[in-house]
Short mmCIF file of N, CA, C and O in Angstrom, two decimals:
data_model
loop_
_atom_site.label_atom_id
_atom_site.label_comp_id
_atom_site.label_asym_id
_atom_site.label_seq_id
_atom_site.Cartn_x
_atom_site.Cartn_y
_atom_site.Cartn_z
N GLN A 17 12.65 11.74 8.15
CA GLN A 17 10.73 11.58 8.13
C GLN A 17 10.90 11.40 6.57
O GLN A 17 11.42 11.41 6.00
N VAL A 18 9.46 10.32 5.92
CA VAL A 18 8.85 10.64 5.09
C VAL A 18 7.76 10.71 4.80
O VAL A 18 6.76 11.25 6.06
N GLN A 19 7.65 12.23 4.32
CA GLN A 19 5.64 12.07 3.82
C GLN A 19 5.60 10.94 2.51
O GLN A 19 5.81 11.35 1.63
N LEU A 20 4.56 11.10 2.27
CA LEU A 20 3.47 10.11 1.19
C LEU A 20 2.32 10.54 1.58
O LEU A 20 1.33 11.17 1.37
N VAL A 21 2.22 10.47 -0.05
CA VAL A 21 1.56 11.62 -1.07
C VAL A 21 0.71 10.05 -1.90
O VAL A 21 0.76 9.90 -2.86
N GLU A 22 -0.81 9.45 -1.74
CA GLU A 22 -1.93 8.36 -2.47
C GLU A 22 -2.45 8.93 -3.26
O GLU A 22 -3.12 9.82 -3.57
N SER A 23 -2.74 8.47 -4.44
CA SER A 23 -3.05 9.18 -5.78
C SER A 23 -3.97 8.26 -6.45
O SER A 23 -2.90 6.45 -6.93
N GLY A 24 -4.28 7.95 -7.20
CA GLY A 24 -5.33 7.24 -8.37
C GLY A 24 -6.20 6.79 -8.22
O GLY A 24 -6.74 5.95 -8.91
N GLY A 25 -6.65 6.43 -6.98
CA GLY A 25 -7.80 6.01 -6.36
C GLY A 25 -9.48 7.21 -7.04
O GLY A 25 -9.18 7.45 -8.05
N GLY A 26 -10.43 6.12 -7.29
CA GLY A 26 -11.19 6.54 -8.10
C GLY A 26 -13.27 5.03 -7.91
O GLY A 26 -13.07 4.36 -7.34
N LEU A 27 -13.96 6.06 -8.64
CA LEU A 27 -14.62 5.16 -8.28
C LEU A 27 -14.79 3.94 -10.02
O LEU A 27 -14.78 4.59 -11.41
N VAL A 28 -14.74 2.97 -9.83
CA VAL A 28 -14.72 1.97 -10.98
C VAL A 28 -15.92 0.70 -10.72
O VAL A 28 -16.33 0.80 -9.32
N GLN A 29 -16.25 0.32 -12.38
CA GLN A 29 -17.15 -1.27 -11.49
C GLN A 29 -16.73 -2.51 -11.48
O GLN A 29 -15.35 -2.46 -12.27
N ALA A 30 -17.36 -3.21 -10.97
CA ALA A 30 -16.93 -4.20 -11.10
C ALA A 30 -15.91 -5.11 -12.33
O ALA A 30 -16.28 -5.19 -13.15
N GLY A 31 -15.01 -5.86 -11.24
CA GLY A 31 -14.23 -6.24 -12.86
C GLY A 31 -12.59 -5.48 -13.42
O GLY A 31 -12.10 -5.82 -14.67
N GLY A 32 -13.24 -4.15 -13.03
CA GLY A 32 -12.36 -2.85 -13.73
C GLY A 32 -10.90 -2.81 -12.79
O GLY A 32 -10.03 -3.69 -12.33
N SER A 33 -10.11 -1.92 -13.47
CA SER A 33 -8.80 -2.12 -12.60
C SER A 33 -8.64 -0.96 -12.62
O SER A 33 -9.10 0.75 -13.08
N LEU A 34 -7.54 0.09 -11.82
CA LEU A 34 -6.60 0.87 -10.77
C LEU A 34 -5.62 0.56 -10.45
O LEU A 34 -5.63 -0.35 -10.14
N ARG A 35 -4.72 1.86 -10.73
CA ARG A 35 -3.34 1.90 -10.54
C ARG A 35 -2.92 2.61 -9.45
O ARG A 35 -3.10 3.80 -10.17
N LEU A 36 -3.11 2.39 -8.05
CA LEU A 36 -3.03 3.57 -7.62
C LEU A 36 -1.42 3.67 -7.02
O LEU A 36 -0.57 2.77 -7.44
N SER A 37 -1.29 4.82 -6.93
CA SER A 37 0.35 5.61 -6.95
C SER A 37 0.92 5.48 -5.85
O SER A 37 -0.20 6.80 -5.31
N CYS A 38 1.93 6.15 -4.73
CA CYS A 38 2.48 6.28 -3.24
C CYS A 38 3.89 7.07 -3.70
O CYS A 38 4.83 7.41 -3.55
N ALA A 39 3.71 8.70 -4.17
CA ALA A 39 4.82 9.01 -4.01
C ALA A 39 5.35 10.04 -2.62
O ALA A 39 4.91 10.37 -1.67
N ALA A 40 6.84 9.61 -2.38
CA ALA A 40 7.02 9.61 -1.57
C ALA A 40 8.12 11.34 -1.80
O ALA A 40 8.49 10.36 -2.45
N SER A 41 8.66 11.54 -0.48
CA SER A 41 9.36 12.29 0.20
C SER A 41 10.70 12.15 -0.12
O SER A 41 10.64 11.51 1.33
N GLY A 42 11.59 12.98 0.39
CA GLY A 42 12.43 12.33 1.80
C GLY A 42 13.93 11.61 0.89
O GLY A 42 13.29 10.84 -0.49
N ARG A 43 15.57 11.13 0.48
CA ARG A 43 16.46 10.72 0.01
C ARG A 43 16.13 9.04 0.89
O ARG A 43 17.57 8.92 -0.19
N THR A 44 16.05 9.07 1.28
CA THR A 44 16.43 7.74 1.83
C THR A 44 14.74 6.83 1.34
O THR A 44 14.23 5.95 2.23
N PHE A 45 14.00 7.10 0.72
CA PHE A 45 13.15 6.29 0.79
C PHE A 45 13.69 4.53 0.22
O PHE A 45 13.39 3.17 0.47
N SER A 46 14.87 4.01 -0.28
CA SER A 46 15.14 2.99 -0.90
C SER A 46 15.45 2.34 -0.22
O SER A 46 15.76 1.29 0.10
N THR A 47 14.79 2.90 1.54
CA THR A 47 16.07 2.29 2.23
C THR A 47 14.21 1.98 3.69
O THR A 47 14.66 1.59 4.87
N TYR A 48 13.33 2.06 2.92
CA TYR A 48 12.07 1.70 3.50
C TYR A 48 11.47 0.50 3.67
O TYR A 48 11.22 0.50 1.78
N ASN A 49 10.89 -0.30 4.16
CA ASN A 49 9.83 -1.58 3.07
C ASN A 49 8.64 -0.63 2.87
O ASN A 49 8.49 0.32 3.87
N MET A 50 7.52 -0.71 1.84
CA MET A 50 6.20 -0.20 1.72
C MET A 50 5.29 -0.95 1.49
O MET A 50 5.13 -1.96 0.99
N GLY A 51 4.53 -0.30 2.59
CA GLY A 51 2.69 -0.88 2.27
C GLY A 51 2.12 -0.76 1.87
O GLY A 51 1.72 0.42 1.95
N TRP A 52 1.20 -0.71 1.49
CA TRP A 52 -0.58 -0.99 1.32
C TRP A 52 -1.39 -1.52 2.06
O TRP A 52 -1.06 -3.60 2.44
N PHE A 53 -2.15 -0.60 2.52
CA PHE A 53 -3.49 -0.53 3.73
C PHE A 53 -4.76 -0.03 3.34
O PHE A 53 -4.22 0.54 2.68
N ARG A 54 -5.66 -0.83 3.66
CA ARG A 54 -7.64 -0.55 3.44
C ARG A 54 -8.15 -0.16 4.67
O ARG A 54 -7.81 -0.63 5.35
N ARG A 55 -9.10 0.59 4.52
CA ARG A 55 -9.99 0.57 5.77
C ARG A 55 -11.20 0.56 5.24
O ARG A 55 -11.87 1.39 4.30
N PRO A 56 -12.00 -0.41 5.38
CA PRO A 56 -13.08 -0.60 4.03
C PRO A 56 -14.68 0.19 4.60
O PRO A 56 -14.18 0.16 6.43
N PRO A 57 -15.40 0.82 4.53
CA PRO A 57 -16.65 1.53 5.54
C PRO A 57 -16.77 0.35 6.36
O PRO A 57 -17.12 -0.51 6.92
N GLY A 58 -16.83 0.85 7.84
CA GLY A 58 -17.05 1.05 8.90
C GLY A 58 -16.54 -0.49 9.39
O GLY A 58 -16.70 -1.27 10.65
N LYS A 59 -15.42 -0.63 9.20
CA LYS A 59 -14.12 -1.67 9.37
C LYS A 59 -12.56 -1.15 9.82
O LYS A 59 -12.45 0.22 9.82
N GLU A 60 -12.35 -2.03 10.21
CA GLU A 60 -11.08 -1.92 10.71
C GLU A 60 -9.40 -0.99 9.55
O GLU A 60 -9.58 -1.63 8.25
N ARG A 61 -8.31 -1.20 9.16
CA ARG A 61 -7.70 -0.40 8.49
C ARG A 61 -6.93 -2.25 8.30
O ARG A 61 -7.36 -2.60 9.89
N GLU A 62 -6.56 -3.00 7.74
CA GLU A 62 -6.47 -3.93 6.91
C GLU A 62 -5.92 -4.29 5.82
O GLU A 62 -5.63 -2.58 5.00
N PHE A 63 -4.57 -4.47 6.04
CA PHE A 63 -3.28 -4.86 5.34
C PHE A 63 -3.38 -5.44 3.93
O PHE A 63 -4.62 -5.78 4.16
N VAL A 64 -2.85 -4.80 3.07
CA VAL A 64 -3.56 -5.35 1.45
C VAL A 64 -1.71 -6.04 0.80
O VAL A 64 -2.27 -7.04 0.63
N ALA A 65 -0.92 -5.30 1.19
CA ALA A 65 0.52 -5.65 0.20
C ALA A 65 1.84 -4.87 1.07
O ALA A 65 1.45 -4.44 1.26
N ALA A 66 2.87 -5.47 0.52
CA ALA A 66 3.98 -5.10 1.41
C ALA A 66 4.61 -5.63 0.25
O ALA A 66 5.30 -6.42 -0.46
N ILE A 67 6.37 -4.41 -0.38
CA ILE A 67 6.56 -4.44 -0.92
C ILE A 67 8.44 -4.50 -0.54
O ILE A 67 8.32 -2.84 0.24
N THR A 68 9.39 -5.23 -0.58
CA THR A 68 10.27 -5.26 0.36
C THR A 68 10.97 -4.03 -0.43
O THR A 68 10.78 -3.77 -1.41
N TRP A 69 11.77 -3.21 0.56
CA TRP A 69 13.31 -2.03 0.81
C TRP A 69 13.65 -2.85 -0.68
O TRP A 69 14.61 -1.46 -1.66
N THR A 70 14.63 -3.62 -1.16
CA THR A 70 15.07 -3.68 -2.39
C THR A 70 13.96 -4.14 -3.16
O THR A 70 14.35 -4.17 -4.80
N GLY A 71 13.00 -4.31 -3.27
CA GLY A 71 11.79 -4.50 -4.50
C GLY A 71 11.76 -5.69 -4.40
O GLY A 71 10.60 -6.31 -5.40
N ASP A 72 12.77 -6.85 -4.14
CA ASP A 72 12.08 -8.20 -4.85
C ASP A 72 10.96 -8.82 -3.76
O ASP A 72 11.99 -10.05 -3.84
N GLY A 73 10.93 -7.98 -2.57
CA GLY A 73 10.15 -9.40 -1.90
C GLY A 73 8.60 -8.52 -2.21
O GLY A 73 8.25 -7.38 -1.44
N THR A 74 7.50 -9.25 -1.78
CA THR A 74 6.21 -8.76 -1.93
C THR A 74 5.34 -9.63 -1.68
O THR A 74 5.07 -11.54 -1.73
N TYR A 75 4.53 -9.13 -0.64
CA TYR A 75 3.41 -10.03 0.28
C TYR A 75 2.07 -9.46 -0.38
O TYR A 75 2.33 -8.62 0.16
N TYR A 76 1.12 -10.13 0.07
CA TYR A 76 -0.50 -10.00 -0.46
C TYR A 76 -1.36 -10.43 0.74
O TYR A 76 -1.26 -11.63 1.43
N ALA A 77 -2.50 -9.82 0.62
CA ALA A 77 -3.26 -10.88 1.94
C ALA A 77 -3.99 -11.54 0.84
O ALA A 77 -3.88 -11.65 -0.50
N ASP A 78 -4.30 -12.30 1.54
CA ASP A 78 -5.16 -13.54 0.67
C ASP A 78 -6.41 -13.32 -0.28
O ASP A 78 -6.96 -13.22 -1.62
N SER A 79 -6.85 -11.86 0.20
CA SER A 79 -8.41 -11.97 -0.47
C SER A 79 -7.53 -11.04 -1.63
O SER A 79 -8.96 -10.60 -2.41
N VAL A 80 -6.26 -10.47 -1.69
CA VAL A 80 -6.53 -9.16 -3.45
C VAL A 80 -5.14 -10.43 -3.66
O VAL A 80 -4.61 -10.33 -4.97
N LYS A 81 -4.67 -11.96 -3.27
CA LYS A 81 -3.92 -12.00 -4.26
C LYS A 81 -3.89 -12.95 -5.42
O LYS A 81 -4.51 -13.24 -5.51
N GLY A 82 -3.38 -12.65 -6.91
CA GLY A 82 -3.99 -13.68 -8.43
C GLY A 82 -4.23 -11.78 -8.85
O GLY A 82 -4.89 -12.07 -9.27
N ARG A 83 -5.12 -10.57 -7.77
CA ARG A 83 -5.60 -9.51 -8.44
C ARG A 83 -4.77 -8.97 -8.34
O ARG A 83 -4.92 -7.76 -9.60
N PHE A 84 -4.25 -7.90 -7.63
CA PHE A 84 -3.24 -7.48 -6.71
C PHE A 84 -1.42 -7.21 -7.00
O PHE A 84 -2.23 -8.29 -6.70
N THR A 85 -1.03 -5.66 -7.57
CA THR A 85 0.24 -6.45 -8.06
C THR A 85 1.11 -5.18 -7.22
O THR A 85 0.15 -3.56 -8.10
N GLY A 86 2.13 -5.53 -6.16
CA GLY A 86 2.84 -4.23 -5.64
C GLY A 86 4.30 -4.17 -6.06
O GLY A 86 4.65 -5.16 -6.60
N SER A 87 4.15 -2.75 -6.66
CA SER A 87 5.53 -2.76 -6.97
C SER A 87 5.92 -1.35 -6.74
O SER A 87 5.41 0.04 -6.12
N ARG A 88 8.08 -0.83 -7.16
CA ARG A 88 8.06 0.37 -6.96
C ARG A 88 8.83 1.03 -7.78
O ARG A 88 10.38 -0.54 -8.23
N ASP A 89 9.34 2.11 -7.34
CA ASP A 89 10.30 2.59 -8.34
C ASP A 89 11.26 3.57 -7.47
O ASP A 89 11.00 4.79 -7.40
N ASN A 90 12.28 3.25 -7.25
CA ASN A 90 12.96 3.96 -6.32
C ASN A 90 13.74 5.10 -6.68
O ASN A 90 13.78 5.51 -6.10
N ALA A 91 13.81 4.81 -7.81
CA ALA A 91 14.70 5.83 -9.10
C ALA A 91 13.02 7.18 -8.93
O ALA A 91 13.75 8.86 -9.04
N LYS A 92 12.21 7.19 -8.47
CA LYS A 92 11.11 7.80 -8.39
C LYS A 92 10.61 8.51 -7.40
O LYS A 92 9.21 9.22 -7.18
N ASN A 93 11.25 7.86 -6.48
CA ASN A 93 10.81 8.08 -4.88
C ASN A 93 8.80 7.10 -4.76
O ASN A 93 7.93 8.08 -4.19
N THR A 94 8.78 6.20 -5.71
CA THR A 94 7.03 5.82 -5.47
C THR A 94 6.77 4.66 -5.32
O THR A 94 7.59 3.38 -6.70
N VAL A 95 5.62 4.34 -4.90
CA VAL A 95 5.61 2.90 -5.01
C VAL A 95 4.15 2.19 -5.55
O VAL A 95 3.29 3.66 -5.22
N TYR A 96 3.37 1.36 -5.79
CA TYR A 96 2.85 1.72 -7.25
C TYR A 96 1.73 -0.30 -6.53
O TYR A 96 2.09 -1.03 -5.88
N LEU A 97 0.59 0.25 -6.80
CA LEU A 97 -0.43 -0.72 -6.56
C LEU A 97 -1.15 -0.95 -8.21
O LEU A 97 -2.41 -0.15 -7.92
N GLN A 98 -1.07 -2.75 -8.59
CA GLN A 98 -1.46 -1.97 -9.43
C GLN A 98 -3.05 -3.35 -9.10
O GLN A 98 -2.58 -4.15 -8.61
N MET A 99 -4.65 -3.25 -9.55
CA MET A 99 -5.26 -3.79 -9.36
C MET A 99 -6.93 -3.85 -10.04
O MET A 99 -7.57 -2.83 -10.84
N ASN A 100 -6.57 -4.98 -10.25
CA ASN A 100 -7.46 -5.78 -11.43
C ASN A 100 -8.24 -6.74 -10.44
O ASN A 100 -8.68 -7.03 -9.23
N SER A 101 -9.42 -7.22 -11.51
CA SER A 101 -10.56 -7.83 -11.73
C SER A 101 -10.83 -6.87 -10.17
O SER A 101 -11.50 -7.64 -8.82
N LEU A 102 -11.56 -6.12 -9.80
CA LEU A 102 -11.92 -5.56 -8.77
C LEU A 102 -13.80 -5.77 -8.38
O LEU A 102 -14.18 -6.04 -8.91
N LYS A 103 -13.33 -5.67 -6.54
CA LYS A 103 -14.57 -6.41 -6.54
C LYS A 103 -15.25 -5.48 -5.72
O LYS A 103 -14.65 -4.29 -4.67
N PRO A 104 -16.89 -5.48 -5.45
CA PRO A 104 -17.85 -4.70 -4.15
C PRO A 104 -16.77 -4.56 -2.93
O PRO A 104 -16.71 -2.99 -2.80
N GLU A 105 -16.28 -5.23 -3.07
CA GLU A 105 -15.84 -5.35 -1.25
C GLU A 105 -14.64 -5.23 -1.51
O GLU A 105 -14.12 -5.08 0.09
N ASP A 106 -13.77 -4.78 -2.15
CA ASP A 106 -12.03 -3.80 -2.39
C ASP A 106 -12.50 -2.44 -2.15
O ASP A 106 -11.95 -1.54 -1.61
N THR A 107 -14.01 -2.34 -1.88
CA THR A 107 -14.21 -0.39 -1.68
C THR A 107 -13.65 -0.34 -0.74
O THR A 107 -14.20 -0.93 0.40
N ALA A 108 -13.09 0.79 0.04
CA ALA A 108 -11.83 0.89 0.60
C ALA A 108 -11.24 2.35 0.23
O ALA A 108 -11.48 2.94 -0.62
N VAL A 109 -10.87 2.83 1.88
CA VAL A 109 -9.36 4.15 0.49
C VAL A 109 -8.25 2.77 1.83
O VAL A 109 -8.36 2.74 2.64
N TYR A 110 -7.84 3.60 1.06
CA TYR A 110 -6.64 3.36 0.98
C TYR A 110 -4.95 3.80 1.07
O TYR A 110 -4.77 4.69 0.54
N TYR A 111 -4.05 3.22 2.03
CA TYR A 111 -3.73 4.23 2.19
C TYR A 111 -2.16 3.51 2.39
O TYR A 111 -2.02 2.36 2.25
N CYS A 112 -1.27 4.02 1.57
CA CYS A 112 0.82 3.57 1.57
C CYS A 112 0.78 4.09 2.75
O CYS A 112 0.87 5.39 3.87
N ALA A 113 2.25 3.05 3.86
CA ALA A 113 2.66 3.42 4.43
C ALA A 113 4.46 3.26 4.09
O ALA A 113 4.50 2.58 3.85
N ALA A 114 5.23 4.02 5.06
CA ALA A 114 6.81 3.25 4.85
C ALA A 114 7.17 2.83 6.26
O ALA A 114 6.69 3.52 7.29
N ARG A 115 7.96 1.53 6.20
CA ARG A 115 8.75 0.77 7.34
C ARG A 115 10.26 0.23 7.46
O ARG A 115 10.54 -0.06 6.37
N SER A 116 10.76 1.59 8.04
CA SER A 116 12.18 0.84 8.04
C SER A 116 12.59 -0.09 7.97
O SER A 116 12.49 -0.98 8.89
N ARG A 117 14.02 -0.18 6.77
CA ARG A 117 13.74 -1.47 7.05
C ARG A 117 15.29 -2.52 8.33
O ARG A 117 15.57 -3.07 8.55
N THR A 118 15.38 -0.50 9.24
CA THR A 118 16.50 -1.30 10.36
C THR A 118 14.86 -1.96 11.17
O THR A 118 15.28 -2.20 12.44
N ARG A 119 14.01 -1.50 10.94
CA ARG A 119 12.67 -1.83 12.37
C ARG A 119 12.42 -3.29 12.84
O ARG A 119 12.37 -3.86 11.62
N ILE A 120 13.32 -3.98 14.03
CA ILE A 120 13.20 -5.40 14.14
C ILE A 120 11.86 -5.43 15.18
O ILE A 120 10.76 -6.57 13.63
N ALA A 121 11.33 -4.62 15.75
CA ALA A 121 9.34 -5.32 16.00
C ALA A 121 8.96 -5.31 14.32
O ALA A 121 8.98 -4.03 13.45
N GLY A 122 8.11 -6.29 15.41
CA GLY A 122 6.60 -6.08 14.28
C GLY A 122 6.51 -6.79 12.45
O GLY A 122 8.31 -7.33 12.43
N THR A 123 5.92 -6.78 12.08
CA THR A 123 5.84 -7.61 10.37
C THR A 123 5.37 -6.38 9.22
O THR A 123 5.07 -5.35 9.46
N LEU A 124 6.33 -6.86 8.86
CA LEU A 124 5.69 -5.71 6.88
C LEU A 124 3.68 -6.31 7.54
O LEU A 124 3.23 -5.40 6.66
N THR A 125 3.25 -7.09 7.63
CA THR A 125 2.02 -6.76 7.72
C THR A 125 1.04 -6.78 8.75
O THR A 125 -0.44 -6.05 8.53
N GLY A 126 2.00 -5.94 9.86
CA GLY A 126 1.28 -5.10 11.15
C GLY A 126 0.82 -3.56 10.94
O GLY A 126 1.52 -2.68 10.57
N VAL A 127 -0.84 -3.63 10.85
CA VAL A 127 -1.11 -2.55 10.71
C VAL A 127 -0.28 -0.84 11.64
O VAL A 127 -0.62 0.43 11.10
N TYR A 128 0.10 -1.46 12.88
CA TYR A 128 0.85 -0.44 13.95
C TYR A 128 2.54 -0.72 13.30
O TYR A 128 3.40 -0.37 14.46
N ASP A 129 2.24 -1.35 12.74
CA ASP A 129 4.40 -1.93 12.17
C ASP A 129 5.30 -1.45 11.48
O ASP A 129 6.07 -1.19 10.95
N TYR A 130 3.80 0.59 11.10
CA TYR A 130 4.80 1.20 10.62
C TYR A 130 4.70 2.60 10.46
O TYR A 130 4.66 2.55 11.59
N ASP A 131 6.26 3.63 9.88
CA ASP A 131 6.39 4.85 10.65
C ASP A 131 5.48 6.03 10.11
O ASP A 131 5.65 6.94 10.53
N TYR A 132 4.97 5.94 8.89
CA TYR A 132 5.13 6.50 8.08
C TYR A 132 3.35 6.09 6.88
O TYR A 132 3.77 5.89 6.64
N TRP A 133 2.29 7.69 7.31
CA TRP A 133 2.11 7.00 6.70
C TRP A 133 1.01 7.90 5.37
O TRP A 133 1.42 9.58 5.84
N GLY A 134 0.10 7.53 5.09
CA GLY A 134 0.26 8.92 3.61
C GLY A 134 -1.24 8.88 4.52
O GLY A 134 -1.99 8.49 4.74
N GLN A 135 -2.48 10.38 3.45
CA GLN A 135 -4.06 10.81 3.75
C GLN A 135 -4.83 9.57 3.38
O GLN A 135 -5.67 10.14 3.77
N GLY A 136 -4.20 8.64 2.45
CA GLY A 136 -5.10 7.66 2.04
C GLY A 136 -6.70 8.51 0.50
O GLY A 136 -6.48 9.77 0.10
N THR A 137 -6.54 7.60 -0.55
CA THR A 137 -7.38 7.66 -1.20
C THR A 137 -8.51 6.78 -1.33
O THR A 137 -7.89 5.51 -1.09
N GLN A 138 -9.10 7.36 -1.71
CA GLN A 138 -10.77 6.63 -1.96
C GLN A 138 -10.84 5.32 -3.21
O GLN A 138 -10.76 5.79 -4.52
N VAL A 139 -10.95 4.10 -3.20
CA VAL A 139 -11.66 3.27 -4.05
C VAL A 139 -12.88 2.87 -3.83
O VAL A 139 -13.23 2.73 -2.85
N THR A 140 -13.96 3.04 -4.75
CA THR A 140 -14.81 2.97 -5.16
C THR A 140 -15.02 2.02 -5.99
O THR A 140 -15.07 2.55 -7.55
N VAL A 141 -15.34 0.51 -5.23
CA VAL A 141 -16.27 -0.36 -6.55
C VAL A 141 -17.46 -1.18 -6.84
O VAL A 141 -17.89 -1.20 -5.91
N SER A 142 -18.85 -0.45 -7.81
CA SER A 142 -19.59 -0.27 -8.16
C SER A 142 -20.61 -2.37 -9.09
O SER A 142 -18.94 -2.61 -9.71
N SER A 143 -20.72 -2.35 -8.27
CA SER A 143 -21.45 -3.56 -8.60
C SER A 143 -22.33 -3.58 -9.89
O SER A 143 -22.72 -2.54 -10.40
#
């Protein structure tokens, strides 16, 4: 069982930066691939970024590539999403999610392919 708690959201002007954190409980955090997803207002949840359980693989949605950076610190049971050059269209509730490294079906970018989810943190980017 893994419990996830996001933090770091808030209101920022376009062009600004935020760093989201996701703290995980449990001693097996290092065996989970981690993902970041978001739900823009009125839209479906969508993939943002993923970090492999080893930390040496990262994947990004085209819409955030070059602006967002995912990372993890397994010693602190925490995963991060550094968001730079924020745009109004980045406004959304951001969620972190954990996917067991032993899970075969699905992909790191799949909304339905993760085992645990956090409650989400609101990010609002004003123009």
